[in-house]
mmCIF file of C-alpha atoms and ligand atoms in Angstrom:
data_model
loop_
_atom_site.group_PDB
_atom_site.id
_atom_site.type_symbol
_atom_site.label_atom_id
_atom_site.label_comp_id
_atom_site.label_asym_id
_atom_site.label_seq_id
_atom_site.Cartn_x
_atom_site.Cartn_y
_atom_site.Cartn_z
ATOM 1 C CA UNK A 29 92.871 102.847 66.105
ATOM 2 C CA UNK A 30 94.136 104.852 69.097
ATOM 3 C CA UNK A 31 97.108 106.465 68.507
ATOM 4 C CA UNK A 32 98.711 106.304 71.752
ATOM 5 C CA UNK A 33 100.983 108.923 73.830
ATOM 6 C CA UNK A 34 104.430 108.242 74.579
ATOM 7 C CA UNK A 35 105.809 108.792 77.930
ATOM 8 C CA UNK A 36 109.322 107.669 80.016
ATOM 9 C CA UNK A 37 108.410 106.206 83.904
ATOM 10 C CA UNK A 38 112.124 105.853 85.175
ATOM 11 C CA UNK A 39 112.627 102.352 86.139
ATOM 12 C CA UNK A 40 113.126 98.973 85.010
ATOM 13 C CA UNK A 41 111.328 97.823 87.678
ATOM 14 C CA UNK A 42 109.061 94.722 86.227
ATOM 15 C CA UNK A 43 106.161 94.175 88.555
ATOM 16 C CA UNK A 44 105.815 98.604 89.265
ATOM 17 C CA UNK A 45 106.091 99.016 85.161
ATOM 18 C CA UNK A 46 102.933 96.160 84.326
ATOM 19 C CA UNK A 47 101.278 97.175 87.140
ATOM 20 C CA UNK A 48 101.450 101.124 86.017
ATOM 21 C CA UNK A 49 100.946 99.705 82.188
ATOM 22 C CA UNK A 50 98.116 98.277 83.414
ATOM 23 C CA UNK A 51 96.549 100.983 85.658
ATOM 24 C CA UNK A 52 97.160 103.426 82.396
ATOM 25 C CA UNK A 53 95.773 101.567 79.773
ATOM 26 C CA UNK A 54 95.771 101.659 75.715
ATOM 27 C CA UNK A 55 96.272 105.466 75.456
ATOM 28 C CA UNK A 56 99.685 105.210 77.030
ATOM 29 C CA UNK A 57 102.640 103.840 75.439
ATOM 30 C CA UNK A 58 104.943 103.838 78.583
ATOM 31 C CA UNK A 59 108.494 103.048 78.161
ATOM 32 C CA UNK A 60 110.799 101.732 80.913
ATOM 33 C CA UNK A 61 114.904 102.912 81.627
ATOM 34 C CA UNK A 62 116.118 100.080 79.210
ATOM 35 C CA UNK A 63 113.446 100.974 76.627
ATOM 36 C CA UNK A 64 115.351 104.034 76.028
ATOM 37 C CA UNK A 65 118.805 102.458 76.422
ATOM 38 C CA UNK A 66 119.513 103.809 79.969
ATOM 39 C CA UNK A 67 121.207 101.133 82.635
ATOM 40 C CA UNK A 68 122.133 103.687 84.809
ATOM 41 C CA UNK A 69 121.111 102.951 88.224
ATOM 42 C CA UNK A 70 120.125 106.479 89.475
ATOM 43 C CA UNK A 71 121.310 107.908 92.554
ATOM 44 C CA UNK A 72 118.723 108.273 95.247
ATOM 45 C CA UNK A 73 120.234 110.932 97.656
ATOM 46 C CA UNK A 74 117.549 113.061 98.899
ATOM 47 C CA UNK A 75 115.843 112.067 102.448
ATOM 48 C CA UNK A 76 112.368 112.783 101.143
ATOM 49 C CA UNK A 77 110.328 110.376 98.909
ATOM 50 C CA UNK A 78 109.461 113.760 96.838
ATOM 51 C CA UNK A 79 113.400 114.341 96.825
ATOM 52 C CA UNK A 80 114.178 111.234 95.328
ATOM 53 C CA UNK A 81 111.368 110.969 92.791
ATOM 54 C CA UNK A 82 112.135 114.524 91.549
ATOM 55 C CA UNK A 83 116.334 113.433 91.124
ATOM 56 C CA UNK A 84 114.616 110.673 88.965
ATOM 57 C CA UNK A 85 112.830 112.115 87.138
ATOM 58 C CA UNK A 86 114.735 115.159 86.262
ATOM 59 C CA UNK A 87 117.836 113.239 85.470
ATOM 60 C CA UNK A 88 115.974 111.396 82.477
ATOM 61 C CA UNK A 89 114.582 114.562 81.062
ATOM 62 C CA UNK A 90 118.111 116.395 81.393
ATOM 63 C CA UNK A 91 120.434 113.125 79.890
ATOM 64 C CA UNK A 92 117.747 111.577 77.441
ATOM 65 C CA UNK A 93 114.927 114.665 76.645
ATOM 66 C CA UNK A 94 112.548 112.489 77.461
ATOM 67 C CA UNK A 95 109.335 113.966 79.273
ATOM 68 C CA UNK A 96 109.156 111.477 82.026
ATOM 69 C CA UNK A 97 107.538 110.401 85.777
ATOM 70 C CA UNK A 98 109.482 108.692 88.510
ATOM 71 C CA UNK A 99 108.168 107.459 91.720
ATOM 72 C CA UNK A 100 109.180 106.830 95.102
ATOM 73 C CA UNK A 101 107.479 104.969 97.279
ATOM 74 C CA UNK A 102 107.727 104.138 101.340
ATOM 75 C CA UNK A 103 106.280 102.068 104.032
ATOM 76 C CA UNK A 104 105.912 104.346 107.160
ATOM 77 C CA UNK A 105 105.489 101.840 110.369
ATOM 78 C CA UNK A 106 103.954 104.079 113.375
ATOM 79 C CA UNK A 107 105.321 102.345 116.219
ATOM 80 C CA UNK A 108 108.742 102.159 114.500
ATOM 81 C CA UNK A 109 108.937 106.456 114.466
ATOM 82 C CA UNK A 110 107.565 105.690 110.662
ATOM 83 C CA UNK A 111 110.240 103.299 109.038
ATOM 84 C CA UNK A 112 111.416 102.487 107.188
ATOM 85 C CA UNK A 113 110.127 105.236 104.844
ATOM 86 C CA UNK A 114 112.673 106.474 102.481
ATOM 87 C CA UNK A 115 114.851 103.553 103.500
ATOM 88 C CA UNK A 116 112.269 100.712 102.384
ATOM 89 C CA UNK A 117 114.228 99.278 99.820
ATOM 90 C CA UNK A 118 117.476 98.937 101.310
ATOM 91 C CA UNK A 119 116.171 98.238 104.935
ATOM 92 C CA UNK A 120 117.856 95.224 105.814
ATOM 93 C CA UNK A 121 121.076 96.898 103.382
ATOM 94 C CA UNK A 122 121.876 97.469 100.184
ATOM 95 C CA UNK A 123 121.051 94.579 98.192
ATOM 96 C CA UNK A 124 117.191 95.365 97.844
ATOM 97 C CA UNK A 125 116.483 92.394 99.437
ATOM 98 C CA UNK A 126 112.230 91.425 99.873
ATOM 99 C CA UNK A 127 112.679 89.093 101.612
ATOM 100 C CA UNK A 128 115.506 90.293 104.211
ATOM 101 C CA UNK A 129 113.572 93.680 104.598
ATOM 102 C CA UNK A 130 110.265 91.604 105.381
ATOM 103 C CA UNK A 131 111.816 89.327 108.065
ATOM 104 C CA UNK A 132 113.614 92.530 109.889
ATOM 105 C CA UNK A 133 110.863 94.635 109.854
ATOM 106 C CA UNK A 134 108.593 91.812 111.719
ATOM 107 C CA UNK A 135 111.511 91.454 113.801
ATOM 108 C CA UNK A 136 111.747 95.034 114.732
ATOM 109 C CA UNK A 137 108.028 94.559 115.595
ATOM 110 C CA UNK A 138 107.926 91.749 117.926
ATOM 111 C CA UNK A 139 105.658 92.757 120.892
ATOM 112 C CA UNK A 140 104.313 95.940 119.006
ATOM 113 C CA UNK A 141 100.631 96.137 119.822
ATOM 114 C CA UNK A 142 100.279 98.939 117.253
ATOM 115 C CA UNK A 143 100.571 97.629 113.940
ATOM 116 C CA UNK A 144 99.492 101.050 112.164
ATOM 117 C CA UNK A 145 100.958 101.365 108.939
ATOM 118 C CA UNK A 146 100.778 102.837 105.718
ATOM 119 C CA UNK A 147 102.153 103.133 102.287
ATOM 120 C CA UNK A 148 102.767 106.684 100.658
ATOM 121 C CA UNK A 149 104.150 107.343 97.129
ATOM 122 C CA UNK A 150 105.337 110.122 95.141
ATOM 123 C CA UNK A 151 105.181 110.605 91.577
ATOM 124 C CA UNK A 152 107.258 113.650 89.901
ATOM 125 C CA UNK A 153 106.387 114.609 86.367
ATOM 126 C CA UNK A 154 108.405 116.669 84.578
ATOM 127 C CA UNK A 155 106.808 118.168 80.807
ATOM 128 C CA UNK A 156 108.622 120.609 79.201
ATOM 129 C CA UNK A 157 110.094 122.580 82.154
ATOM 130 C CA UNK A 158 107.571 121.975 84.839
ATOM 131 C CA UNK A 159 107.554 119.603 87.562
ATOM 132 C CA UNK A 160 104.360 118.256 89.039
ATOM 133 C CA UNK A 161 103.871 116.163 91.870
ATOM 134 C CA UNK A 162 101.589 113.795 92.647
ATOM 135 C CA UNK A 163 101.180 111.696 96.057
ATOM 136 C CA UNK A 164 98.835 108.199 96.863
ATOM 137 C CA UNK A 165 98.678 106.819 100.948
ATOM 138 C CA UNK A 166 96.966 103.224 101.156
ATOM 139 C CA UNK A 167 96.193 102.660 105.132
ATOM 140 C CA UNK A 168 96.358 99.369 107.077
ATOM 141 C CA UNK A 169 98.352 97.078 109.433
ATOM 142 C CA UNK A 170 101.575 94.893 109.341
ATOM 143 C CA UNK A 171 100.462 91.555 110.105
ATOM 144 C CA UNK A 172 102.171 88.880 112.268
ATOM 145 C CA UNK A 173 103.796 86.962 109.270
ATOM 146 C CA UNK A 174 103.427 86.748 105.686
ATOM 147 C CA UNK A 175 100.977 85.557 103.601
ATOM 148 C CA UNK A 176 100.769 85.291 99.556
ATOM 149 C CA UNK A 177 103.396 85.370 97.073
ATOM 150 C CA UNK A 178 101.642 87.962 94.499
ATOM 151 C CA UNK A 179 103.180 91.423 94.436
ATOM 152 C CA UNK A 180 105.969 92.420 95.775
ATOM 153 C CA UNK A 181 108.453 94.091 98.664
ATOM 154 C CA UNK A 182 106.506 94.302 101.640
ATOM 155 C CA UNK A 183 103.381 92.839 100.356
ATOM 156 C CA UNK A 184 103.106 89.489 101.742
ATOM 157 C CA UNK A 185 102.452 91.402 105.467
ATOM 158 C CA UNK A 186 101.058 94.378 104.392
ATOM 159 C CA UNK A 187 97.225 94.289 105.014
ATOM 160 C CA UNK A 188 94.868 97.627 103.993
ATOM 161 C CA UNK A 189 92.604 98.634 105.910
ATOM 162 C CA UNK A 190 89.223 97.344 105.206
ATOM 163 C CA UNK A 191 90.361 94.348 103.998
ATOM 164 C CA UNK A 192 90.954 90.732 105.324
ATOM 165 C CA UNK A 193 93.988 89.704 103.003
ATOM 166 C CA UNK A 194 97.438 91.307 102.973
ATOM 167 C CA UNK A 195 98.206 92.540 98.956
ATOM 168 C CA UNK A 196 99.902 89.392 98.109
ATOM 169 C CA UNK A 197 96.706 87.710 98.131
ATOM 170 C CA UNK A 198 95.186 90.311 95.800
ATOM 171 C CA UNK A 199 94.620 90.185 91.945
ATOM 172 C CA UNK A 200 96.775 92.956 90.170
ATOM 173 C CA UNK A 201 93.624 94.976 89.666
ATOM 174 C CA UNK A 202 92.406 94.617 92.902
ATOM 175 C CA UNK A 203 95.786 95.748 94.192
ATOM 176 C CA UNK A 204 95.726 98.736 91.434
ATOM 177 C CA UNK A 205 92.050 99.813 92.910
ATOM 178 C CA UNK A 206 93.401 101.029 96.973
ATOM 179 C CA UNK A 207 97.142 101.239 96.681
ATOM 180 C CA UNK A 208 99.285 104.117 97.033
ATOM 181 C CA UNK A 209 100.895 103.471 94.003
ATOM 182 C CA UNK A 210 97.324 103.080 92.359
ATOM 183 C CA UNK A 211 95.731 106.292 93.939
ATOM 184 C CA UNK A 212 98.812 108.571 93.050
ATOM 185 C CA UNK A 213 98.798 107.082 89.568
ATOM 186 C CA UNK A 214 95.203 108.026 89.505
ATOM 187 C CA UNK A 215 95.930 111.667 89.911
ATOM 188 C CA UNK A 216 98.889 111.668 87.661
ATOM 189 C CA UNK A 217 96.795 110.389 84.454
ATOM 190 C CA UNK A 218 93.723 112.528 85.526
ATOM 191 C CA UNK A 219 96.156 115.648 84.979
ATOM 192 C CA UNK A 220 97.892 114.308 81.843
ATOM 193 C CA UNK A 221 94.052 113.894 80.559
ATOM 194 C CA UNK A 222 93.670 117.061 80.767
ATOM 195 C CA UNK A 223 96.518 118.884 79.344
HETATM 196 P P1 LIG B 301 110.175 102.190 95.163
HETATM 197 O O1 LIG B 301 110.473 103.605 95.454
HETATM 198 O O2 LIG B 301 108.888 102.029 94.444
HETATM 199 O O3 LIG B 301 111.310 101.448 94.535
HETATM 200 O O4 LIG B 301 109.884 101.483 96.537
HETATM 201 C C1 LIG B 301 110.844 101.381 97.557
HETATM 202 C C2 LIG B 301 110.629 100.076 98.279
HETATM 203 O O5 LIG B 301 109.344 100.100 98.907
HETATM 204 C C3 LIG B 301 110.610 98.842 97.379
HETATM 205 O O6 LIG B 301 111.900 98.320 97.243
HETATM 206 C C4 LIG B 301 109.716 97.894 98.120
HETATM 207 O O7 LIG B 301 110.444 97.241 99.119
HETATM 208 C C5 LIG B 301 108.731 98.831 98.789
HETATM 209 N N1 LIG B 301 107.506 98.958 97.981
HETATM 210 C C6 LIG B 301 107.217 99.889 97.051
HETATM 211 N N2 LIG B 301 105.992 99.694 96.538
HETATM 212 C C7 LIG B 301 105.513 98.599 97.147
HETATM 213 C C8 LIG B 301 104.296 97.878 97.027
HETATM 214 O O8 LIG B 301 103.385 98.203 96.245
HETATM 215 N N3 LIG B 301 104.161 96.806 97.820
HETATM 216 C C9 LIG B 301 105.129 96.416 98.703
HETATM 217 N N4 LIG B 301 106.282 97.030 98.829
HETATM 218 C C10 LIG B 301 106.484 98.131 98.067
#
């Protein structure tokens, strides 16, 4: 039987936590915010993705001792000076709204002939003392409207490069294989197999 290592990724996000449960695999017991009885909705001040992951991250290990890895991800849009970036999940405001953020970001697009975007993420892991970072960037387009109803966020018009369906359309595990979230995840277990 494998015995399996415990770690805290800060959020109660359902679709990022089985999607990282699933990229990580048996060795990894990975417990979410309200697996270790915190409903805190943590701040997200800093204007970086890095910023924001580290705040995460360092706010579990300091209240609950857990070691721990947070991420923050953004969708950088070229034509749009590269948002919303930091901004992704409040967009269209506050409310972390999908579906609102979709439909004003292919607003915000109309006539745009470049539809260069991409998807970067940041993962900060703190052990001990140290923190680590680790970063993924998936490449592709926004297309014209959305398609699919897997995944989630920005999804449904968010189509890699190299590919002829936006992420929506994908499998989990097809998703896992190019994303950002996927390639920086990648990097993050590669050094945790290590130490
Ligand atoms: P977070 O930092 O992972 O919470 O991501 C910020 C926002 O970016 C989310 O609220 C989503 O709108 C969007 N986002 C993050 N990851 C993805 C993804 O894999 N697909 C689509 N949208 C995403």
């Amino acid at each position: 039987m494998t015995v399996k290592r415990e770690i805290v990724f800060a959020t109660n996000n359902a679709h990022k936590l089985s999607e990282i449960r699933e990229i990580m695999g048996e060795e990894w017991h990975v417990l979410s915010l309200s697996d270790i009885g915190c409903d805190v909705d943590i701040p997200e001040t800093a204007d970086t993705l890095q910023g924001n992951a580290e705040i995460k991250a360092r706010f579990i290990k300091e209240h609950y001792g857990y070691d721990c890895f947070a991420d923050d991800t953004g969708l950088m849009v070229d034509s749009l000076g590269g948002a919303p970036g930091v901004y992704s999940a409040r967009y269209a405001g506050s409310n972390h709204d999908s579906v609102a953020n979709m439909n004003l970001l292919l607003e915000n697009m109309k006539g745009k002939k470049n539809r260069k975007a991409h998807f970067s993420t940041v993962i900060a892991l703190i052990i001990g003392d140290t923190v680590r970072f680790f970063e993924g960037r998936v490449d592709g387009v926004i297309t014209e409207s959305p398609t699919g109803n897997g995944g989630f966020g920005y999804d449904p018009i968010f189509m890699p490069e190299e590919c002829e369906v936006t992420f929506a359309l994908m499998s989990a595990e097809e998703k896992n294989s190019i994303s950002h979230r996927g390639r920086a995840t990648a990097k993050l277990i590669e050094y945790l197999s290590q130490i």
